[in-house]
């Protein structure tokens, strides 16, 4: 098996976003959840994306997990390593973008890497090293108030310099506009001057294409999903990719169709309401879950009945902010969340055992809980349902049936996401 790109992502939904973009640009892609070990359970992937939880943990742990993922990807023969982080450069002065990049460079024995967080289609651009979200500088975009990694400085050269002892350079737009050869030359000049990390300006897709051509031979690149859109074209030009007509083609699961929703985002609430106009649903109440097992049993019985009738079924904890506040006031925020995540995880594992073959999960944390309840470590990435959310496939379940799984983080997806997902699957 020839893996071309081995990616290490610092969170789960970021990993899926990158994987989705790689598939859309012609690569067959697999996502692995958590630090991988043992032999891979897939054979024909052009790209493998390892999803870590290393964005906000202590730098030492992020480095250890990233190096373990690197070693595994090297065993698969990955030609290029991609360290994927958020397009808003989410990190603190302690890391983890600088420390992880340094550790990967050391291990790869590579002299330099680039930092390309920009994702122009989503309004993330970089100019003179300053990151913009839409028409606002990063530190005026709302990200200055992020609970875990507040971004109070938009100058990425300065931000990164606080995270590494090595020198940080800039590849400005003026150089990019002269083309890939000039950009490569500029990177070489910076390298000779000792710049180990290079923040790259990016205003649009053309800049991404220029950068991809300039960095395709670097052992390590770093950045957001935008660079992930541009690199596959370069791999294809070099003949590294097999011609696959439909890289996102999966063998869709059959059997019951189930939606589990633990997200309370505005987008998800709209999707729940839309689904209930067409199909039945069961509202999970965290207060009742806290009483005894009867409420969860009722949810299970409801789902089983509807699945027997062969209609799609929804079980949701999604509720408006006032209801959520009430539950949190009584139970505590953490316990309310845990009760719901445990309940949805339980429903997933019982109902998949009993024949559900198509499962949609809404909510980032909720997805994590469901995937771990199902014991899933590897997902094959299929075609996207809505921007950023692909169908995925678990190679085989215990019974040898494929399971189709769509994991949607809160704000993603159009209003009809829950119904349309099943329509586009075949
Ligand atoms: P999102 O991607 O929208 O942020 P998450 O699943 O990551 O969704 O987070 C939503 C959190 O809210 C989860 O921990 C979930 O268990 C919790 N939650 C869901 N519904 C309720 C509710 N009715 N009351 C309290 N907490 C809830």
Short mmCIF file of C-alpha atoms and ligand atoms in Angstrom, two decimals:
data_model
loop_
_atom_site.label_atom_id
_atom_site.label_comp_id
_atom_site.label_asym_id
_atom_site.label_seq_id
_atom_site.Cartn_x
_atom_site.Cartn_y
_atom_site.Cartn_z
CA UNK A 1 0.00 0.00 0.00
CA UNK A 2 1.34 3.43 -0.88
CA UNK A 3 0.12 6.05 1.52
CA UNK A 4 0.98 9.44 0.05
CA UNK A 5 -0.18 11.76 2.81
CA UNK A 6 -0.07 11.00 6.52
CA UNK A 7 -1.87 13.65 8.55
CA UNK A 8 -1.88 14.29 12.28
CA UNK A 9 -4.88 16.42 13.33
CA UNK A 10 -5.15 18.08 16.73
CA UNK A 11 -8.89 17.40 17.07
CA UNK A 12 -11.61 15.13 15.77
CA UNK A 13 -13.80 17.43 13.67
CA UNK A 14 -10.68 19.11 12.24
CA UNK A 15 -9.49 15.69 11.14
CA UNK A 16 -12.80 14.96 9.43
CA UNK A 17 -12.78 18.33 7.72
CA UNK A 18 -9.31 17.67 6.27
CA UNK A 19 -10.24 14.11 5.29
CA UNK A 20 -13.38 15.38 3.57
CA UNK A 21 -11.34 17.87 1.54
CA UNK A 22 -8.81 15.24 0.53
CA UNK A 23 -11.59 12.97 -0.76
CA UNK A 24 -13.19 15.83 -2.65
CA UNK A 25 -9.88 16.39 -4.37
CA UNK A 26 -9.42 12.81 -5.45
CA UNK A 27 -7.70 10.94 -2.62
CA UNK A 28 -9.04 7.77 -0.99
CA UNK A 29 -8.93 8.57 2.67
CA UNK A 30 -9.16 6.86 6.02
CA UNK A 31 -9.50 8.52 9.42
CA UNK A 32 -8.05 6.86 12.50
CA UNK A 33 -9.33 7.89 15.93
CA UNK A 34 -6.78 8.32 18.69
CA UNK A 35 -3.12 7.30 18.79
CA UNK A 36 -2.95 4.36 16.39
CA UNK A 37 -1.21 1.09 17.11
CA UNK A 38 -1.01 -2.32 15.51
CA UNK A 39 -1.58 -3.06 11.86
CA UNK A 40 -3.97 -0.92 9.83
CA UNK A 41 -7.34 -2.50 9.01
CA UNK A 42 -7.43 -0.96 5.52
CA UNK A 43 -5.38 -1.48 2.41
CA UNK A 44 -6.09 1.06 -0.28
CA UNK A 45 -5.85 4.53 1.22
CA UNK A 46 -3.95 7.39 -0.43
CA UNK A 47 -4.27 9.48 2.73
CA UNK A 48 -4.55 8.58 6.39
CA UNK A 49 -5.65 11.20 8.90
CA UNK A 50 -5.03 10.49 12.57
CA UNK A 51 -7.45 12.38 14.83
CA UNK A 52 -5.83 13.27 18.16
CA UNK A 53 -7.14 15.36 21.04
CA UNK A 54 -3.98 17.44 21.28
CA UNK A 55 -5.18 21.01 20.78
CA UNK A 56 -5.63 22.03 24.39
CA UNK A 57 -3.81 19.37 26.41
CA UNK A 58 -0.38 19.98 27.99
CA UNK A 59 2.35 20.35 25.32
CA UNK A 60 4.25 17.27 26.52
CA UNK A 61 1.27 15.03 25.94
CA UNK A 62 0.55 16.61 22.54
CA UNK A 63 4.16 15.94 21.51
CA UNK A 64 4.10 12.32 22.71
CA UNK A 65 0.83 11.53 20.93
CA UNK A 66 1.93 13.31 17.74
CA UNK A 67 5.26 11.47 17.63
CA UNK A 68 3.50 8.13 18.19
CA UNK A 69 1.14 8.95 15.31
CA UNK A 70 4.13 9.99 13.16
CA UNK A 71 5.92 6.70 13.80
CA UNK A 72 2.82 4.75 12.78
CA UNK A 73 2.30 6.84 9.62
CA UNK A 74 5.96 6.37 8.70
CA UNK A 75 5.48 2.61 8.97
CA UNK A 76 2.72 2.94 6.36
CA UNK A 77 5.24 4.67 4.09
CA UNK A 78 3.64 8.13 4.07
CA UNK A 79 5.57 10.37 1.65
CA UNK A 80 4.53 13.64 3.25
CA UNK A 81 3.39 14.43 6.80
CA UNK A 82 0.74 17.10 7.43
CA UNK A 83 0.22 18.54 10.90
CA UNK A 84 -3.37 19.83 10.82
CA UNK A 85 -4.65 22.47 13.21
CA UNK A 86 -7.53 24.94 13.16
CA UNK A 87 -7.76 27.68 10.54
CA UNK A 88 -7.93 30.16 13.44
CA UNK A 89 -4.51 28.89 14.67
CA UNK A 90 -6.07 27.81 18.01
CA UNK A 91 -3.23 27.61 20.53
CA UNK A 92 -1.82 29.30 23.62
CA UNK A 93 1.60 30.79 24.32
CA UNK A 94 2.56 27.36 25.71
CA UNK A 95 1.57 25.64 22.47
CA UNK A 96 0.70 23.33 21.00
CA UNK A 97 1.40 24.32 17.39
CA UNK A 98 5.03 25.38 17.95
CA UNK A 99 6.13 22.52 20.23
CA UNK A 100 4.47 19.82 18.11
CA UNK A 101 5.91 21.24 14.86
CA UNK A 102 9.38 21.36 16.42
CA UNK A 103 9.12 17.78 17.66
CA UNK A 104 7.93 16.52 14.26
CA UNK A 105 10.73 18.40 12.45
CA UNK A 106 13.32 16.95 14.84
CA UNK A 107 12.04 13.42 14.37
CA UNK A 108 11.85 13.79 10.59
CA UNK A 109 15.28 15.39 10.57
CA UNK A 110 13.83 18.17 8.43
CA UNK A 111 15.21 21.73 8.47
CA UNK A 112 12.02 23.70 7.83
CA UNK A 113 8.25 23.65 7.59
CA UNK A 114 5.49 26.02 6.51
CA UNK A 115 2.42 27.23 8.44
CA UNK A 116 -0.60 27.59 6.17
CA UNK A 117 -3.70 27.95 8.34
CA UNK A 118 -5.75 29.88 5.75
CA UNK A 119 -9.03 28.50 4.43
CA UNK A 120 -10.20 31.19 1.98
CA UNK A 121 -13.58 29.60 1.14
CA UNK A 122 -14.43 29.89 4.84
CA UNK A 123 -13.12 33.46 5.06
CA UNK A 124 -9.84 32.61 6.81
CA UNK A 125 -7.04 34.48 5.06
CA UNK A 126 -3.54 35.60 6.01
CA UNK A 127 -1.89 38.86 4.88
CA UNK A 128 1.51 40.13 6.06
CA UNK A 129 1.36 37.28 8.54
CA UNK A 130 -1.90 38.56 10.04
CA UNK A 131 -4.84 36.18 10.22
CA UNK A 132 -8.28 37.45 9.25
CA UNK A 133 -11.67 35.86 9.89
CA UNK A 134 -13.88 37.43 7.25
CA UNK A 135 -13.07 41.14 7.37
CA UNK A 136 -11.90 41.12 11.01
CA UNK A 137 -8.48 40.49 12.45
CA UNK A 138 -8.33 37.23 14.43
CA UNK A 139 -8.21 39.08 17.76
CA UNK A 140 -11.44 40.94 16.93
CA UNK A 141 -13.29 37.94 15.48
CA UNK A 142 -14.72 36.54 18.72
CA UNK A 143 -11.72 34.19 19.03
CA UNK A 144 -10.24 36.57 21.65
CA UNK A 145 -12.89 35.17 24.04
CA UNK A 146 -12.45 31.46 23.31
CA UNK A 147 -12.69 29.57 26.62
CA UNK A 148 -9.65 27.33 26.05
CA UNK A 149 -7.37 29.15 23.66
CA UNK A 150 -8.21 32.86 23.44
CA UNK A 151 -6.48 34.39 20.38
CA UNK A 152 -5.55 37.94 21.33
CA UNK A 153 -2.90 38.57 18.68
CA UNK A 154 -3.50 38.29 14.92
CA UNK A 155 0.22 38.49 14.00
CA UNK A 156 1.04 34.81 13.55
CA UNK A 157 4.79 35.38 13.30
CA UNK A 158 4.63 36.90 16.77
CA UNK A 159 2.18 34.25 18.05
CA UNK A 160 4.35 31.38 16.89
CA UNK A 161 7.58 33.02 18.10
CA UNK A 162 6.19 32.73 21.64
CA UNK A 163 5.79 28.97 21.15
CA UNK A 164 9.23 28.05 19.80
CA UNK A 165 12.90 28.84 20.45
CA UNK A 166 13.58 28.69 16.72
CA UNK A 167 13.34 31.56 14.30
CA UNK A 168 10.04 32.24 12.49
CA UNK A 169 9.92 33.73 8.97
CA UNK A 170 7.23 35.05 6.65
CA UNK A 171 6.38 34.19 3.04
CA UNK A 172 4.53 37.36 2.00
CA UNK A 173 1.91 37.67 -0.72
CA UNK A 174 4.28 39.75 -2.84
CA UNK A 175 6.53 36.69 -3.18
CA UNK A 176 3.64 34.23 -3.70
CA UNK A 177 2.33 36.34 -6.56
CA UNK A 178 5.62 35.74 -8.42
CA UNK A 179 4.79 32.03 -8.51
CA UNK A 180 5.92 28.68 -7.09
CA UNK A 181 9.58 28.94 -8.15
CA UNK A 182 10.01 32.34 -6.48
CA UNK A 183 8.22 31.04 -3.39
CA UNK A 184 10.49 27.99 -3.22
CA UNK A 185 13.50 30.28 -3.61
CA UNK A 186 12.24 32.52 -0.82
CA UNK A 187 11.79 29.51 1.50
CA UNK A 188 15.36 28.41 0.71
CA UNK A 189 16.70 31.90 1.49
CA UNK A 190 14.83 31.92 4.80
CA UNK A 191 16.18 28.43 5.53
CA UNK A 192 19.73 29.65 4.95
CA UNK A 193 19.02 32.44 7.42
CA UNK A 194 17.87 29.90 9.98
CA UNK A 195 14.07 30.35 9.75
CA UNK A 196 12.68 26.98 10.74
CA UNK A 197 9.00 27.91 10.62
CA UNK A 198 7.52 30.04 7.87
CA UNK A 199 4.12 31.67 8.24
CA UNK A 200 2.60 31.89 4.74
CA UNK A 201 0.32 34.60 3.46
CA UNK A 202 -2.73 33.25 1.60
CA UNK A 203 -5.52 35.35 0.14
CA UNK A 204 -7.21 32.93 -2.23
CA UNK A 205 -7.19 29.55 -3.95
CA UNK A 206 -4.46 30.69 -6.34
CA UNK A 207 -2.15 31.33 -3.38
CA UNK A 208 -2.95 27.88 -2.00
CA UNK A 209 -2.07 26.33 -5.37
CA UNK A 210 1.22 28.24 -5.47
CA UNK A 211 2.08 27.14 -1.95
CA UNK A 212 1.14 23.51 -2.61
CA UNK A 213 3.49 23.42 -5.60
CA UNK A 214 6.27 25.09 -3.60
CA UNK A 215 6.05 22.74 -0.60
CA UNK A 216 5.06 19.38 -2.10
CA UNK A 217 8.56 17.98 -1.49
CA UNK A 218 8.84 19.11 2.14
CA UNK A 219 8.76 16.16 4.57
CA UNK A 220 6.44 18.13 6.89
CA UNK A 221 3.82 20.75 6.12
CA UNK A 222 1.43 22.27 8.63
CA UNK A 223 -1.84 24.15 8.38
CA UNK A 224 -5.58 23.95 7.87
CA UNK A 225 -7.90 22.23 5.42
CA UNK A 226 -7.21 24.81 2.69
CA UNK A 227 -3.75 23.39 2.05
CA UNK A 228 -5.38 19.97 2.12
CA UNK A 229 -7.49 21.02 -0.86
CA UNK A 230 -4.48 22.10 -2.88
CA UNK A 231 -1.95 19.32 -2.26
CA UNK A 232 -3.75 16.40 -3.99
CA UNK A 233 -3.40 18.15 -7.38
CA UNK A 234 0.37 18.23 -6.88
CA UNK A 235 0.48 14.57 -5.88
CA UNK A 236 -1.45 13.72 -9.02
CA UNK A 237 0.97 15.69 -11.23
CA UNK A 238 3.81 13.66 -9.74
CA UNK A 239 2.00 10.40 -10.52
CA UNK A 240 1.65 9.44 -6.86
CA UNK A 241 -2.11 8.89 -7.02
CA UNK A 242 -3.92 6.04 -8.73
CA UNK A 243 -6.73 7.14 -11.03
CA UNK A 244 -9.81 6.37 -8.98
CA UNK A 245 -13.10 7.47 -10.50
CA UNK A 246 -14.89 7.91 -7.18
CA UNK A 247 -12.54 8.12 -4.20
CA UNK A 248 -15.51 8.67 -1.85
CA UNK A 249 -17.36 5.58 -2.99
CA UNK A 250 -18.37 3.35 -0.07
CA UNK A 251 -20.51 0.26 0.24
CA UNK A 252 -23.34 1.87 2.15
CA UNK A 253 -24.73 0.18 5.20
CA UNK A 254 -28.23 -1.21 5.00
CA UNK A 255 -30.70 -1.82 7.78
CA UNK A 256 -32.25 0.65 10.18
CA UNK A 257 -31.67 4.41 9.90
CA UNK A 258 -31.09 6.18 13.21
CA UNK A 259 -30.30 9.77 14.20
CA UNK A 260 -28.87 10.51 17.66
CA UNK A 261 -28.60 14.17 18.55
CA UNK A 262 -26.87 15.65 21.58
CA UNK A 263 -26.07 19.01 20.02
CA UNK A 264 -28.00 22.10 21.12
CA UNK A 265 -26.60 24.42 18.47
CA UNK A 266 -29.01 26.58 16.54
CA UNK A 267 -28.35 24.61 13.36
CA UNK A 268 -29.08 21.29 15.06
CA UNK A 269 -32.28 22.55 16.68
CA UNK A 270 -33.52 23.49 13.22
CA UNK A 271 -32.55 20.06 11.86
CA UNK A 272 -34.41 18.31 14.70
CA UNK A 273 -37.55 20.39 14.05
CA UNK A 274 -37.35 19.65 10.33
CA UNK A 275 -36.94 15.92 10.91
CA UNK A 276 -39.94 15.81 13.29
CA UNK A 277 -42.12 17.26 10.55
CA UNK A 278 -41.51 14.05 8.58
CA UNK A 279 -40.59 11.23 10.97
CA UNK A 280 -41.02 10.24 14.61
CA UNK A 281 -38.66 11.25 17.39
CA UNK A 282 -38.09 10.71 21.10
CA UNK A 283 -37.00 13.59 23.33
CA UNK A 284 -34.50 12.54 25.99
CA UNK A 285 -34.81 14.49 29.22
CA UNK A 286 -31.61 14.58 31.32
CA UNK A 287 -33.65 15.02 34.54
CA UNK A 288 -35.56 11.81 33.84
CA UNK A 289 -32.32 10.03 32.90
CA UNK A 290 -31.01 10.95 36.34
CA UNK A 291 -33.97 9.27 38.10
CA UNK A 292 -33.65 5.63 37.02
CA UNK A 293 -33.31 3.48 33.92
CA UNK A 294 -36.98 3.70 32.89
CA UNK A 295 -36.56 6.75 30.63
CA UNK A 296 -33.72 5.17 28.68
CA UNK A 297 -35.71 1.92 28.38
CA UNK A 298 -38.61 3.92 26.97
CA UNK A 299 -36.32 5.54 24.41
CA UNK A 300 -35.00 2.14 23.40
CA UNK A 301 -38.50 0.66 23.08
CA UNK A 302 -39.60 3.65 21.00
CA UNK A 303 -36.63 3.28 18.65
CA UNK A 304 -37.10 -0.48 18.29
CA UNK A 305 -40.78 -0.08 17.35
CA UNK A 306 -40.06 2.53 14.72
CA UNK A 307 -37.10 0.61 13.31
CA UNK A 308 -39.36 -2.43 12.96
CA UNK A 309 -41.68 -0.25 10.89
CA UNK A 310 -38.60 0.60 8.78
CA UNK A 311 -38.83 4.35 9.20
CA UNK A 312 -35.91 6.61 10.16
CA UNK A 313 -35.94 7.39 13.87
CA UNK A 314 -34.54 10.25 15.91
CA UNK A 315 -33.60 10.26 19.59
CA UNK A 316 -32.55 13.71 20.73
CA UNK A 317 -31.50 15.56 23.84
CA UNK A 318 -31.21 18.77 21.82
CA UNK A 319 -33.12 21.48 23.63
CA UNK A 320 -33.38 25.25 23.62
CA UNK A 321 -31.04 27.30 25.82
CA UNK A 322 -33.63 27.78 28.59
CA UNK A 323 -34.28 24.03 28.97
CA UNK A 324 -30.55 23.34 28.91
CA UNK A 325 -29.98 25.96 31.63
CA UNK A 326 -32.68 24.39 33.79
CA UNK A 327 -31.21 20.90 33.48
CA UNK A 328 -27.73 22.24 34.18
CA UNK A 329 -28.95 24.16 37.24
CA UNK A 330 -30.40 20.98 38.74
CA UNK A 331 -27.84 18.41 37.65
CA UNK A 332 -24.70 20.46 37.06
CA UNK A 333 -23.37 21.07 33.55
CA UNK A 334 -20.98 18.18 33.52
CA UNK A 335 -23.38 15.58 34.89
CA UNK A 336 -26.16 16.64 32.52
CA UNK A 337 -23.79 16.20 29.59
CA UNK A 338 -22.46 12.89 30.87
CA UNK A 339 -25.94 11.43 31.38
CA UNK A 340 -26.92 12.30 27.83
CA UNK A 341 -23.68 11.15 26.26
CA UNK A 342 -23.86 7.83 28.14
CA UNK A 343 -27.50 7.35 27.12
CA UNK A 344 -26.86 8.09 23.43
CA UNK A 345 -23.76 5.87 23.47
CA UNK A 346 -25.81 3.03 24.97
CA UNK A 347 -28.60 3.42 22.40
CA UNK A 348 -26.04 3.39 19.58
CA UNK A 349 -24.32 0.22 20.70
CA UNK A 350 -27.55 -1.72 21.40
CA UNK A 351 -29.32 -0.63 18.21
CA UNK A 352 -26.30 -1.19 15.93
CA UNK A 353 -26.01 -4.69 17.42
CA UNK A 354 -29.69 -5.17 16.56
CA UNK A 355 -29.37 -4.11 12.95
CA UNK A 356 -29.07 -0.35 12.54
CA UNK A 357 -26.75 0.11 9.56
CA UNK A 358 -27.05 3.86 8.95
CA UNK A 359 -26.35 6.19 11.83
CA UNK A 360 -26.20 10.00 11.97
CA UNK A 361 -24.85 11.64 15.13
CA UNK A 362 -25.10 15.36 15.88
CA UNK A 363 -22.68 17.09 18.24
CA UNK A 364 -18.89 17.04 18.52
CA UNK A 365 -18.71 15.69 22.08
CA UNK A 366 -21.70 13.49 21.39
CA UNK A 367 -19.95 11.99 18.35
CA UNK A 368 -16.92 11.23 20.50
CA UNK A 369 -19.11 9.44 23.04
CA UNK A 370 -20.94 7.39 20.38
CA UNK A 371 -17.79 6.43 18.50
CA UNK A 372 -16.17 5.28 21.71
CA UNK A 373 -19.28 3.34 22.83
CA UNK A 374 -19.19 1.55 19.47
CA UNK A 375 -15.46 0.88 19.84
CA UNK A 376 -14.73 2.47 16.47
CA UNK A 377 -11.09 3.26 15.65
CA UNK A 378 -11.12 3.56 11.87
CA UNK A 379 -13.45 5.33 9.44
CA UNK A 380 -13.32 5.29 5.67
CA UNK A 381 -14.31 8.74 4.37
CA UNK A 382 -17.04 8.99 1.74
CA UNK A 383 -18.80 11.75 -0.13
CA UNK A 384 -19.99 14.80 1.70
CA UNK A 385 -23.60 15.31 2.70
CA UNK A 386 -23.19 19.02 3.38
CA UNK A 387 -19.95 21.08 3.44
CA UNK A 388 -17.57 19.57 6.00
CA UNK A 389 -19.70 16.51 6.85
CA UNK A 390 -19.06 13.33 4.87
CA UNK A 391 -20.68 9.95 5.16
CA UNK A 392 -18.13 7.56 6.57
CA UNK A 393 -18.02 3.83 6.79
CA UNK A 394 -16.82 1.56 9.51
CA UNK A 395 -15.09 -1.30 7.69
CA UNK A 396 -17.19 -4.03 9.28
CA UNK A 397 -19.21 -4.42 12.44
CA UNK A 398 -19.12 -7.51 14.65
CA UNK A 399 -21.65 -9.18 12.39
CA UNK A 400 -19.61 -8.42 9.29
CA UNK A 401 -22.01 -5.74 8.07
CA UNK A 402 -20.73 -2.32 7.02
CA UNK A 403 -22.01 0.54 9.17
CA UNK A 404 -22.51 3.95 7.57
CA UNK A 405 -21.86 6.75 10.01
CA UNK A 406 -22.17 10.53 9.68
CA UNK A 407 -20.71 12.62 12.50
CA UNK A 408 -21.87 16.20 12.43
CA UNK A 409 -20.45 18.86 14.68
CA UNK A 410 -23.03 21.31 16.02
CA UNK A 411 -23.14 24.15 13.56
CA UNK A 412 -22.74 22.17 10.36
CA UNK A 413 -25.39 21.11 7.88
CA UNK A 414 -28.47 22.59 6.24
CA UNK A 415 -31.96 22.45 7.81
CA UNK A 416 -32.85 19.16 6.08
CA UNK A 417 -29.56 17.46 7.02
CA UNK A 418 -31.11 14.59 9.03
CA UNK A 419 -33.50 13.56 6.28
CA UNK A 420 -31.29 14.28 3.29
CA UNK A 421 -28.37 12.32 4.74
CA UNK A 422 -30.26 9.07 4.15
CA UNK A 423 -31.43 10.15 0.71
CA UNK A 424 -27.92 10.83 -0.60
CA UNK A 425 -26.36 7.71 0.93
CA UNK A 426 -27.06 5.21 -1.85
P1 LIG B 1 -21.95 20.74 19.62
O1 LIG B 1 -21.15 20.13 18.51
O2 LIG B 1 -23.22 21.39 19.14
O3 LIG B 1 -21.13 21.63 20.52
P2 LIG B 1 -21.66 18.67 21.59
O4 LIG B 1 -22.16 17.26 21.51
O5 LIG B 1 -20.19 18.87 21.38
O6 LIG B 1 -22.49 19.51 20.52
O7 LIG B 1 -22.01 19.31 22.97
C1 LIG B 1 -23.31 19.39 23.46
C2 LIG B 1 -23.26 19.03 24.95
O8 LIG B 1 -24.50 19.41 25.54
C3 LIG B 1 -23.09 17.55 25.18
O9 LIG B 1 -22.25 17.31 26.27
C4 LIG B 1 -24.52 17.10 25.52
O10 LIG B 1 -24.56 15.93 26.28
C5 LIG B 1 -25.05 18.30 26.25
N1 LIG B 1 -26.52 18.39 26.18
C6 LIG B 1 -27.31 18.01 25.17
N2 LIG B 1 -28.60 18.21 25.43
C7 LIG B 1 -28.66 18.72 26.68
C8 LIG B 1 -29.75 19.11 27.54
N3 LIG B 1 -31.01 18.99 27.14
N4 LIG B 1 -29.43 19.58 28.75
C9 LIG B 1 -28.15 19.69 29.15
N5 LIG B 1 -27.08 19.33 28.39
C10 LIG B 1 -27.33 18.84 27.16
#
